Amino acid sequence: MDIDPNLSQTERAVYGLRGLIVQGKLKPGDRVLEQALVDAFGVSRTPARAAMQRISEEGLISLQPSGGYVVSSFTEDDVFDAISIRGTLEGMAARMAAEKGAPARVLKAMHECLEELDTVVGSSDVAGRQNDYVVLNDRLHELICGAAQSPMVARALERLVAIPFSVNNSFTDVPASAKAGVRDILRGAQEQHRNIVDAIENREGTRAQALMIEHSRSTWKYLDLMLHLPEPGTLPGGLEAALRARRS
C-alpha cells in the first residue's frame, strides 16, 4: 500500500493501519502490535502508539482488558446505523450553519478547501489520491460542522467518531478494477460538497440539511462497490457477509 511520504509519521501510521483493516489484511480478533506498525510504515514508537489510539477512537480496533489492541468486528446494523447517524447529525449541523449564517472567514476557508478537492478529484489518478481526498474531506466537514456554532452538536459529533464506518475514512487504496467506480463516487461527492456550501452560503437551511444527509451515503456507495469487485472480498470485520445479507 502506497502512502504519501510527505505525511507526518503519525499520519502515515494512521492511514497505514486503517488501510490494513479496511482492506481485510488484518482480520477481526487479530492483535495490533506497536512494533509491527513501526516496521511496516517506518515510524517511531510514539507515532505508532498515537495511530493506535486514533484508530481505536474510530472503533476499528478495541483495547482489551488485559492490554493491547485487537481488530474489531462489525454487524450489518453497525454499518447502516452509523451511516444514518452521521447523516442526521451532519445534516443538522449544515442546517444550523445556513440558518445562523457562517462567518465570512469560514466560508472563505470552505471555498479554499473545495478548490483543493477539485484538484484531487480532477486528477487522472483520483483513486490513487484517496489519502489526499480523506484529509481535505475531513477538513471541509469540520468547517461545516464548526459553522453550526453549537457546542451540543460539536460534542455529539465528537462521540460519533467512535462508531465504525460513520465517517469516510473507509476510503483507502483499491484494486485497479475499482478505480473507475471510486473516481465516480469521489467526483459525485465533490459535487455534493459544492452544493452544500452553496446552500449554507445562501442560508438555505432545509436544502443544506437534505444535501448533507444524501452526501453521507457516499460511504455506503464505496462499500457496496468494494463488495462487488471481481477479486475476492477484502472487506473488514464480517462486513462483507453483513452487506451481502442486506442485499439478499
PDB file of N, CA and C in Angstrom, residues 110-201:
ATOM      1  N   MET A 110     -13.907  27.320   3.460  1.00  0.00           N
ATOM      2  CA  MET A 110     -14.649  26.260   2.764  1.00  0.00           C
ATOM      3  C   MET A 110     -14.346  26.285   1.273  1.00  0.00           C
ATOM      4  N   HIS A 111     -14.365  27.467   0.679  1.00  0.00           N
ATOM      5  CA  HIS A 111     -14.113  27.580  -0.759  1.00  0.00           C
ATOM      6  C   HIS A 111     -12.681  27.192  -1.102  1.00  0.00           C
ATOM      7  N   GLU A 112     -11.743  27.548  -0.255  1.00  0.00           N
ATOM      8  CA  GLU A 112     -10.351  27.158  -0.485  1.00  0.00           C
ATOM      9  C   GLU A 112     -10.214  25.641  -0.438  1.00  0.00           C
ATOM     10  N   CYS A 113     -10.921  25.015   0.506  1.00  0.00           N
ATOM     11  CA  CYS A 113     -10.890  23.565   0.622  1.00  0.00           C
ATOM     12  C   CYS A 113     -11.530  22.913  -0.601  1.00  0.00           C
ATOM     13  N   LEU A 114     -12.634  23.507  -1.072  1.00  0.00           N
ATOM     14  CA  LEU A 114     -13.292  22.993  -2.276  1.00  0.00           C
ATOM     15  C   LEU A 114     -12.351  23.034  -3.483  1.00  0.00           C
ATOM     16  N   GLU A 115     -11.583  24.105  -3.601  1.00  0.00           N
ATOM     17  CA  GLU A 115     -10.652  24.217  -4.715  1.00  0.00           C
ATOM     18  C   GLU A 115      -9.574  23.142  -4.652  1.00  0.00           C
ATOM     19  N   GLU A 116      -9.079  22.872  -3.451  1.00  0.00           N
ATOM     20  CA  GLU A 116      -8.079  21.814  -3.300  1.00  0.00           C
ATOM     21  C   GLU A 116      -8.683  20.448  -3.621  1.00  0.00           C
ATOM     22  N   LEU A 117      -9.919  20.237  -3.204  1.00  0.00           N
ATOM     23  CA  LEU A 117     -10.592  18.985  -3.525  1.00  0.00           C
ATOM     24  C   LEU A 117     -10.824  18.849  -5.024  1.00  0.00           C
ATOM     25  N   ASP A 118     -11.112  19.958  -5.704  1.00  0.00           N
ATOM     26  CA  ASP A 118     -11.273  19.924  -7.153  1.00  0.00           C
ATOM     27  C   ASP A 118     -10.010  19.399  -7.830  1.00  0.00           C
ATOM     28  N   THR A 119      -8.859  19.830  -7.311  1.00  0.00           N
ATOM     29  CA  THR A 119      -7.584  19.378  -7.874  1.00  0.00           C
ATOM     30  C   THR A 119      -7.422  17.872  -7.704  1.00  0.00           C
ATOM     31  N   VAL A 120      -7.817  17.375  -6.528  1.00  0.00           N
ATOM     32  CA  VAL A 120      -7.691  15.941  -6.265  1.00  0.00           C
ATOM     33  C   VAL A 120      -8.631  15.135  -7.153  1.00  0.00           C
ATOM     34  N   VAL A 121      -9.912  15.498  -7.168  1.00  0.00           N
ATOM     35  CA  VAL A 121     -10.877  14.692  -7.925  1.00  0.00           C
ATOM     36  C   VAL A 121     -10.721  14.888  -9.431  1.00  0.00           C
ATOM     37  N   GLY A 122     -10.047  15.965  -9.830  1.00  0.00           N
ATOM     38  CA  GLY A 122      -9.793  16.194 -11.243  1.00  0.00           C
ATOM     39  C   GLY A 122      -8.554  15.493 -11.744  1.00  0.00           C
ATOM     40  N   SER A 123      -7.820  14.860 -10.829  1.00  0.00           N
ATOM     41  CA  SER A 123      -6.600  14.149 -11.197  1.00  0.00           C
ATOM     42  C   SER A 123      -6.916  12.938 -12.064  1.00  0.00           C
ATOM     43  N   SER A 124      -5.996  12.616 -12.968  1.00  0.00           N
ATOM     44  CA  SER A 124      -6.186  11.426 -13.807  1.00  0.00           C
ATOM     45  C   SER A 124      -6.103  10.155 -12.980  1.00  0.00           C
ATOM     46  N   ASP A 125      -5.482  10.242 -11.797  1.00  0.00           N
ATOM     47  CA  ASP A 125      -5.380   9.096 -10.893  1.00  0.00           C
ATOM     48  C   ASP A 125      -6.053   9.428  -9.570  1.00  0.00           C
ATOM     49  N   VAL A 126      -7.320   9.851  -9.657  1.00  0.00           N
ATOM     50  CA  VAL A 126      -8.021  10.261  -8.446  1.00  0.00           C
ATOM     51  C   VAL A 126      -8.103   9.131  -7.427  1.00  0.00           C
ATOM     52  N   ALA A 127      -8.262   7.890  -7.906  1.00  0.00           N
ATOM     53  CA  ALA A 127      -8.346   6.762  -6.973  1.00  0.00           C
ATOM     54  C   ALA A 127      -7.043   6.567  -6.220  1.00  0.00           C
ATOM     55  N   GLY A 128      -5.931   6.960  -6.842  1.00  0.00           N
ATOM     56  CA  GLY A 128      -4.645   6.834  -6.186  1.00  0.00           C
ATOM     57  C   GLY A 128      -4.357   7.954  -5.217  1.00  0.00           C
ATOM     58  N   ARG A 129      -5.244   8.964  -5.172  1.00  0.00           N
ATOM     59  CA  ARG A 129      -5.045  10.102  -4.274  1.00  0.00           C
ATOM     60  C   ARG A 129      -6.102  10.131  -3.169  1.00  0.00           C
ATOM     61  N   GLN A 130      -6.554   8.970  -2.779  1.00  0.00           N
ATOM     62  CA  GLN A 130      -7.632   8.918  -1.787  1.00  0.00           C
ATOM     63  C   GLN A 130      -7.209   9.447  -0.424  1.00  0.00           C
ATOM     64  N   ASN A 131      -5.946   9.266  -0.067  1.00  0.00           N
ATOM     65  CA  ASN A 131      -5.498   9.829   1.211  1.00  0.00           C
ATOM     66  C   ASN A 131      -5.615  11.342   1.202  1.00  0.00           C
ATOM     67  N   ASP A 132      -5.249  11.967   0.065  1.00  0.00           N
ATOM     68  CA  ASP A 132      -5.408  13.421  -0.066  1.00  0.00           C
ATOM     69  C   ASP A 132      -6.880  13.797   0.069  1.00  0.00           C
ATOM     70  N   TYR A 133      -7.731  12.998  -0.569  1.00  0.00           N
ATOM     71  CA  TYR A 133      -9.171  13.267  -0.502  1.00  0.00           C
ATOM     72  C   TYR A 133      -9.668  13.185   0.936  1.00  0.00           C
ATOM     73  N   VAL A 134      -9.252  12.157   1.661  1.00  0.00           N
ATOM     74  CA  VAL A 134      -9.716  11.966   3.035  1.00  0.00           C
ATOM     75  C   VAL A 134      -9.328  13.157   3.915  1.00  0.00           C
ATOM     76  N   VAL A 135      -8.074  13.617   3.788  1.00  0.00           N
ATOM     77  CA  VAL A 135      -7.606  14.746   4.603  1.00  0.00           C
ATOM     78  C   VAL A 135      -8.437  15.991   4.321  1.00  0.00           C
ATOM     79  N   LEU A 136      -8.642  16.304   3.036  1.00  0.00           N
ATOM     80  CA  LEU A 136      -9.396  17.505   2.664  1.00  0.00           C
ATOM     81  C   LEU A 136     -10.877  17.352   2.987  1.00  0.00           C
ATOM     82  N   ASN A 137     -11.409  16.160   2.789  1.00  0.00           N
ATOM     83  CA  ASN A 137     -12.810  15.898   3.124  1.00  0.00           C
ATOM     84  C   ASN A 137     -13.054  16.106   4.609  1.00  0.00           C
ATOM     85  N   ASP A 138     -12.136  15.590   5.433  1.00  0.00           N
ATOM     86  CA  ASP A 138     -12.263  15.785   6.881  1.00  0.00           C
ATOM     87  C   ASP A 138     -12.253  17.273   7.226  1.00  0.00           C
ATOM     88  N   ARG A 139     -11.353  18.017   6.580  1.00  0.00           N
ATOM     89  CA  ARG A 139     -11.243  19.451   6.854  1.00  0.00           C
ATOM     90  C   ARG A 139     -12.539  20.174   6.495  1.00  0.00           C
ATOM     91  N   LEU A 140     -13.111  19.852   5.337  1.00  0.00           N
ATOM     92  CA  LEU A 140     -14.339  20.528   4.923  1.00  0.00           C
ATOM     93  C   LEU A 140     -15.492  20.194   5.860  1.00  0.00           C
ATOM     94  N   HIS A 141     -15.601  18.942   6.231  1.00  0.00           N
ATOM     95  CA  HIS A 141     -16.684  18.550   7.145  1.00  0.00           C
ATOM     96  C   HIS A 141     -16.522  19.228   8.504  1.00  0.00           C
ATOM     97  N   GLU A 142     -15.291  19.367   8.966  1.00  0.00           N
ATOM     98  CA  GLU A 142     -15.052  20.068  10.231  1.00  0.00           C
ATOM     99  C   GLU A 142     -15.458  21.533  10.134  1.00  0.00           C
ATOM    100  N   LEU A 143     -15.178  22.170   9.005  1.00  0.00           N
ATOM    101  CA  LEU A 143     -15.562  23.564   8.809  1.00  0.00           C
ATOM    102  C   LEU A 143     -17.082  23.711   8.810  1.00  0.00           C
ATOM    103  N   ILE A 144     -17.753  22.807   8.122  1.00  0.00           N
ATOM    104  CA  ILE A 144     -19.213  22.867   8.054  1.00  0.00           C
ATOM    105  C   ILE A 144     -19.828  22.660   9.432  1.00  0.00           C
ATOM    106  N   CYS A 145     -19.341  21.653  10.143  1.00  0.00           N
ATOM    107  CA  CYS A 145     -19.900  21.372  11.468  1.00  0.00           C
ATOM    108  C   CYS A 145     -19.545  22.472  12.463  1.00  0.00           C
ATOM    109  N   GLY A 146     -18.359  23.058  12.331  1.00  0.00           N
ATOM    110  CA  GLY A 146     -17.995  24.171  13.190  1.00  0.00           C
ATOM    111  C   GLY A 146     -18.849  25.391  12.943  1.00  0.00           C
ATOM    112  N   ALA A 147     -19.276  25.567  11.675  1.00  0.00           N
ATOM    113  CA  ALA A 147     -20.111  26.712  11.317  1.00  0.00           C
ATOM    114  C   ALA A 147     -21.501  26.637  11.941  1.00  0.00           C
ATOM    115  N   ALA A 148     -21.866  25.456  12.461  1.00  0.00           N
ATOM    116  CA  ALA A 148     -23.150  25.329  13.155  1.00  0.00           C
ATOM    117  C   ALA A 148     -23.157  26.148  14.439  1.00  0.00           C
ATOM    118  N   GLN A 149     -21.957  26.436  14.965  1.00  0.00           N
ATOM    119  CA  GLN A 149     -21.808  27.256  16.169  1.00  0.00           C
ATOM    120  C   GLN A 149     -22.651  26.707  17.326  1.00  0.00           C
ATOM    121  N   SER A 150     -22.553  25.380  17.475  1.00  0.00           N
ATOM    122  CA  SER A 150     -23.339  24.705  18.507  1.00  0.00           C
ATOM    123  C   SER A 150     -22.451  23.746  19.289  1.00  0.00           C
ATOM    124  N   PRO A 151     -22.128  24.056  20.535  1.00  0.00           N
ATOM    125  CA  PRO A 151     -21.336  23.122  21.352  1.00  0.00           C
ATOM    126  C   PRO A 151     -22.011  21.761  21.510  1.00  0.00           C
ATOM    127  N   MET A 152     -23.341  21.734  21.545  1.00  0.00           N
ATOM    128  CA  MET A 152     -24.048  20.474  21.705  1.00  0.00           C
ATOM    129  C   MET A 152     -23.844  19.584  20.485  1.00  0.00           C
ATOM    130  N   VAL A 153     -23.968  20.158  19.287  1.00  0.00           N
ATOM    131  CA  VAL A 153     -23.754  19.388  18.065  1.00  0.00           C
ATOM    132  C   VAL A 153     -22.300  18.950  17.976  1.00  0.00           C
ATOM    133  N   ALA A 154     -21.387  19.838  18.347  1.00  0.00           N
ATOM    134  CA  ALA A 154     -19.960  19.506  18.309  1.00  0.00           C
ATOM    135  C   ALA A 154     -19.663  18.308  19.196  1.00  0.00           C
ATOM    136  N   ARG A 155     -20.237  18.282  20.401  1.00  0.00           N
ATOM    137  CA  ARG A 155     -19.991  17.167  21.310  1.00  0.00           C
ATOM    138  C   ARG A 155     -20.569  15.864  20.756  1.00  0.00           C
ATOM    139  N   ALA A 156     -21.744  15.952  20.163  1.00  0.00           N
ATOM    140  CA  ALA A 156     -22.359  14.751  19.586  1.00  0.00           C
ATOM    141  C   ALA A 156     -21.506  14.203  18.445  1.00  0.00           C
ATOM    142  N   LEU A 157     -20.954  15.101  17.624  1.00  0.00           N
ATOM    143  CA  LEU A 157     -20.126  14.665  16.503  1.00  0.00           C
ATOM    144  C   LEU A 157     -18.790  14.109  16.977  1.00  0.00           C
ATOM    145  N   GLU A 158     -18.264  14.623  18.079  1.00  0.00           N
ATOM    146  CA  GLU A 158     -17.032  14.078  18.635  1.00  0.00           C
ATOM    147  C   GLU A 158     -17.230  12.625  19.056  1.00  0.00           C
ATOM    148  N   ARG A 159     -18.386  12.333  19.608  1.00  0.00           N
ATOM    149  CA  ARG A 159     -18.679  10.958  20.015  1.00  0.00           C
ATOM    150  C   ARG A 159     -18.914  10.063  18.800  1.00  0.00           C
ATOM    151  N   LEU A 160     -19.372  10.661  17.716  1.00  0.00           N
ATOM    152  CA  LEU A 160     -19.709   9.905  16.516  1.00  0.00           C
ATOM    153  C   LEU A 160     -18.496   9.201  15.934  1.00  0.00           C
ATOM    154  N   VAL A 161     -17.301   9.755  16.127  1.00  0.00           N
ATOM    155  CA  VAL A 161     -16.104   9.177  15.523  1.00  0.00           C
ATOM    156  C   VAL A 161     -15.834   7.779  16.050  1.00  0.00           C
ATOM    157  N   ALA A 162     -16.394   7.445  17.209  1.00  0.00           N
ATOM    158  CA  ALA A 162     -16.183   6.114  17.772  1.00  0.00           C
ATOM    159  C   ALA A 162     -17.070   5.056  17.130  1.00  0.00           C
ATOM    160  N   ILE A 163     -17.961   5.459  16.225  1.00  0.00           N
ATOM    161  CA  ILE A 163     -18.843   4.498  15.569  1.00  0.00           C
ATOM    162  C   ILE A 163     -18.188   4.041  14.270  1.00  0.00           C
ATOM    163  N   PRO A 164     -17.889   2.749  14.114  1.00  0.00           N
ATOM    164  CA  PRO A 164     -17.205   2.278  12.921  1.00  0.00           C
ATOM    165  C   PRO A 164     -17.943   2.641  11.634  1.00  0.00           C
ATOM    166  N   PHE A 165     -17.192   3.107  10.638  1.00  0.00           N
ATOM    167  CA  PHE A 165     -17.689   3.432   9.312  1.00  0.00           C
ATOM    168  C   PHE A 165     -18.663   4.602   9.292  1.00  0.00           C
ATOM    169  N   SER A 166     -18.712   5.387  10.369  1.00  0.00           N
ATOM    170  CA  SER A 166     -19.610   6.536  10.379  1.00  0.00           C
ATOM    171  C   SER A 166     -19.028   7.714   9.632  1.00  0.00           C
ATOM    172  N   VAL A 167     -17.741   7.662   9.322  1.00  0.00           N
ATOM    173  CA  VAL A 167     -17.105   8.733   8.547  1.00  0.00           C
ATOM    174  C   VAL A 167     -16.428   8.121   7.332  1.00  0.00           C
ATOM    175  N   ASN A 168     -16.000   8.978   6.394  1.00  0.00           N
ATOM    176  CA  ASN A 168     -15.469   8.478   5.138  1.00  0.00           C
ATOM    177  C   ASN A 168     -14.027   8.020   5.243  1.00  0.00           C
ATOM    178  N   ASN A 169     -13.615   7.502   6.400  1.00  0.00           N
ATOM    179  CA  ASN A 169     -12.257   7.005   6.496  1.00  0.00           C
ATOM    180  C   ASN A 169     -12.135   5.595   5.941  1.00  0.00           C
ATOM    181  N   SER A 170     -13.220   5.067   5.372  1.00  0.00           N
ATOM    182  CA  SER A 170     -13.144   3.760   4.731  1.00  0.00           C
ATOM    183  C   SER A 170     -12.422   3.849   3.396  1.00  0.00           C
ATOM    184  N   PHE A 171     -12.221   5.063   2.891  1.00  0.00           N
ATOM    185  CA  PHE A 171     -11.541   5.218   1.618  1.00  0.00           C
ATOM    186  C   PHE A 171     -10.064   4.908   1.768  1.00  0.00           C
ATOM    187  N   THR A 172      -9.592   3.887   1.092  1.00  0.00           N
ATOM    188  CA  THR A 172      -8.186   3.511   1.121  1.00  0.00           C
ATOM    189  C   THR A 172      -7.784   3.076  -0.276  1.00  0.00           C
ATOM    190  N   ASP A 173      -6.597   2.520  -0.410  1.00  0.00           N
ATOM    191  CA  ASP A 173      -6.164   2.021  -1.708  1.00  0.00           C
ATOM    192  C   ASP A 173      -7.113   0.924  -2.172  1.00  0.00           C
ATOM    193  N   VAL A 174      -7.392   0.876  -3.484  1.00  0.00           N
ATOM    194  CA  VAL A 174      -8.323  -0.113  -4.022  1.00  0.00           C
ATOM    195  C   VAL A 174      -7.701  -0.786  -5.237  1.00  0.00           C
ATOM    196  N   PRO A 175      -8.199  -1.965  -5.593  1.00  0.00           N
ATOM    197  CA  PRO A 175      -7.694  -2.655  -6.776  1.00  0.00           C
ATOM    198  C   PRO A 175      -7.972  -1.858  -8.051  1.00  0.00           C
ATOM    199  N   ALA A 176      -7.228  -2.168  -9.103  1.00  0.00           N
ATOM    200  CA  ALA A 176      -7.384  -1.455 -10.375  1.00  0.00           C
ATOM    201  C   ALA A 176      -8.805  -1.556 -10.903  1.00  0.00           C
ATOM    202  N   SER A 177      -9.463  -2.680 -10.665  1.00  0.00           N
ATOM    203  CA  SER A 177     -10.812  -2.881 -11.191  1.00  0.00           C
ATOM    204  C   SER A 177     -11.835  -1.937 -10.573  1.00  0.00           C
ATOM    205  N   ALA A 178     -11.493  -1.337  -9.425  1.00  0.00           N
ATOM    206  CA  ALA A 178     -12.441  -0.459  -8.746  1.00  0.00           C
ATOM    207  C   ALA A 178     -12.146   1.020  -8.972  1.00  0.00           C
ATOM    208  N   LYS A 179     -11.057   1.336  -9.659  1.00  0.00           N
ATOM    209  CA  LYS A 179     -10.632   2.732  -9.739  1.00  0.00           C
ATOM    210  C   LYS A 179     -11.651   3.622 -10.437  1.00  0.00           C
ATOM    211  N   ALA A 180     -12.258   3.145 -11.507  1.00  0.00           N
ATOM    212  CA  ALA A 180     -13.248   3.960 -12.211  1.00  0.00           C
ATOM    213  C   ALA A 180     -14.449   4.232 -11.318  1.00  0.00           C
ATOM    214  N   GLY A 181     -14.882   3.220 -10.587  1.00  0.00           N
ATOM    215  CA  GLY A 181     -16.008   3.402  -9.684  1.00  0.00           C
ATOM    216  C   GLY A 181     -15.702   4.354  -8.554  1.00  0.00           C
ATOM    217  N   VAL A 182     -14.500   4.243  -7.983  1.00  0.00           N
ATOM    218  CA  VAL A 182     -14.097   5.154  -6.916  1.00  0.00           C
ATOM    219  C   VAL A 182     -14.016   6.579  -7.443  1.00  0.00           C
ATOM    220  N   ARG A 183     -13.465   6.739  -8.644  1.00  0.00           N
ATOM    221  CA  ARG A 183     -13.394   8.069  -9.251  1.00  0.00           C
ATOM    222  C   ARG A 183     -14.786   8.694  -9.341  1.00  0.00           C
ATOM    223  N   ASP A 184     -15.769   7.918  -9.804  1.00  0.00           N
ATOM    224  CA  ASP A 184     -17.126   8.449  -9.951  1.00  0.00           C
ATOM    225  C   ASP A 184     -17.726   8.804  -8.590  1.00  0.00           C
ATOM    226  N   ILE A 185     -17.476   7.972  -7.583  1.00  0.00           N
ATOM    227  CA  ILE A 185     -18.008   8.246  -6.247  1.00  0.00           C
ATOM    228  C   ILE A 185     -17.413   9.532  -5.695  1.00  0.00           C
ATOM    229  N   LEU A 186     -16.086   9.697  -5.802  1.00  0.00           N
ATOM    230  CA  LEU A 186     -15.434  10.882  -5.249  1.00  0.00           C
ATOM    231  C   LEU A 186     -15.847  12.142  -5.994  1.00  0.00           C
ATOM    232  N   ARG A 187     -15.986  12.052  -7.304  1.00  0.00           N
ATOM    233  CA  ARG A 187     -16.408  13.231  -8.069  1.00  0.00           C
ATOM    234  C   ARG A 187     -17.854  13.591  -7.756  1.00  0.00           C
ATOM    235  N   GLY A 188     -18.701  12.575  -7.564  1.00  0.00           N
ATOM    236  CA  GLY A 188     -20.081  12.857  -7.173  1.00  0.00           C
ATOM    237  C   GLY A 188     -20.149  13.475  -5.789  1.00  0.00           C
ATOM    238  N   ALA A 189     -19.318  12.983  -4.875  1.00  0.00           N
ATOM    239  CA  ALA A 189     -19.284  13.536  -3.524  1.00  0.00           C
ATOM    240  C   ALA A 189     -18.805  14.982  -3.539  1.00  0.00           C
ATOM    241  N   GLN A 190     -17.844  15.280  -4.418  1.00  0.00           N
ATOM    242  CA  GLN A 190     -17.356  16.658  -4.513  1.00  0.00           C
ATOM    243  C   GLN A 190     -18.420  17.605  -5.052  1.00  0.00           C
ATOM    244  N   GLU A 191     -19.222  17.140  -5.992  1.00  0.00           N
ATOM    245  CA  GLU A 191     -20.330  17.970  -6.480  1.00  0.00           C
ATOM    246  C   GLU A 191     -21.319  18.244  -5.344  1.00  0.00           C
ATOM    247  N   GLN A 192     -21.551  17.247  -4.507  1.00  0.00           N
ATOM    248  CA  GLN A 192     -22.409  17.449  -3.340  1.00  0.00           C
ATOM    249  C   GLN A 192     -21.793  18.452  -2.378  1.00  0.00           C
ATOM    250  N   HIS A 193     -20.474  18.363  -2.185  1.00  0.00           N
ATOM    251  CA  HIS A 193     -19.790  19.346  -1.330  1.00  0.00           C
ATOM    252  C   HIS A 193     -20.089  20.767  -1.796  1.00  0.00           C
ATOM    253  N   ARG A 194     -19.945  20.979  -3.103  1.00  0.00           N
ATOM    254  CA  ARG A 194     -20.165  22.332  -3.641  1.00  0.00           C
ATOM    255  C   ARG A 194     -21.603  22.791  -3.406  1.00  0.00           C
ATOM    256  N   ASN A 195     -22.543  21.894  -3.597  1.00  0.00           N
ATOM    257  CA  ASN A 195     -23.952  22.251  -3.394  1.00  0.00           C
ATOM    258  C   ASN A 195     -24.246  22.534  -1.922  1.00  0.00           C
ATOM    259  N   ILE A 196     -23.625  21.780  -1.024  1.00  0.00           N
ATOM    260  CA  ILE A 196     -23.832  22.004   0.407  1.00  0.00           C
ATOM    261  C   ILE A 196     -23.303  23.376   0.814  1.00  0.00           C
ATOM    262  N   VAL A 197     -22.087  23.695   0.385  1.00  0.00           N
ATOM    263  CA  VAL A 197     -21.506  25.002   0.717  1.00  0.00           C
ATOM    264  C   VAL A 197     -22.344  26.127   0.109  1.00  0.00           C
ATOM    265  N   ASP A 198     -22.831  25.917  -1.105  1.00  0.00           N
ATOM    266  CA  ASP A 198     -23.680  26.926  -1.746  1.00  0.00           C
ATOM    267  C   ASP A 198     -24.953  27.151  -0.924  1.00  0.00           C
ATOM    268  N   ALA A 199     -25.567  26.061  -0.446  1.00  0.00           N
ATOM    269  CA  ALA A 199     -26.786  26.187   0.357  1.00  0.00           C
ATOM    270  C   ALA A 199     -26.510  26.915   1.669  1.00  0.00           C
ATOM    271  N   ILE A 200     -25.369  26.611   2.290  1.00  0.00           N
ATOM    272  CA  ILE A 200     -25.006  27.295   3.540  1.00  0.00           C
ATOM    273  C   ILE A 200     -24.775  28.779   3.275  1.00  0.00           C
ATOM    274  N   GLU A 201     -24.056  29.077   2.210  1.00  0.00           N
ATOM    275  CA  GLU A 201     -23.740  30.469   1.887  1.00  0.00           C
ATOM    276  C   GLU A 201     -25.002  31.269   1.596  1.00  0.00           C
TER     277      GLU A 201
END
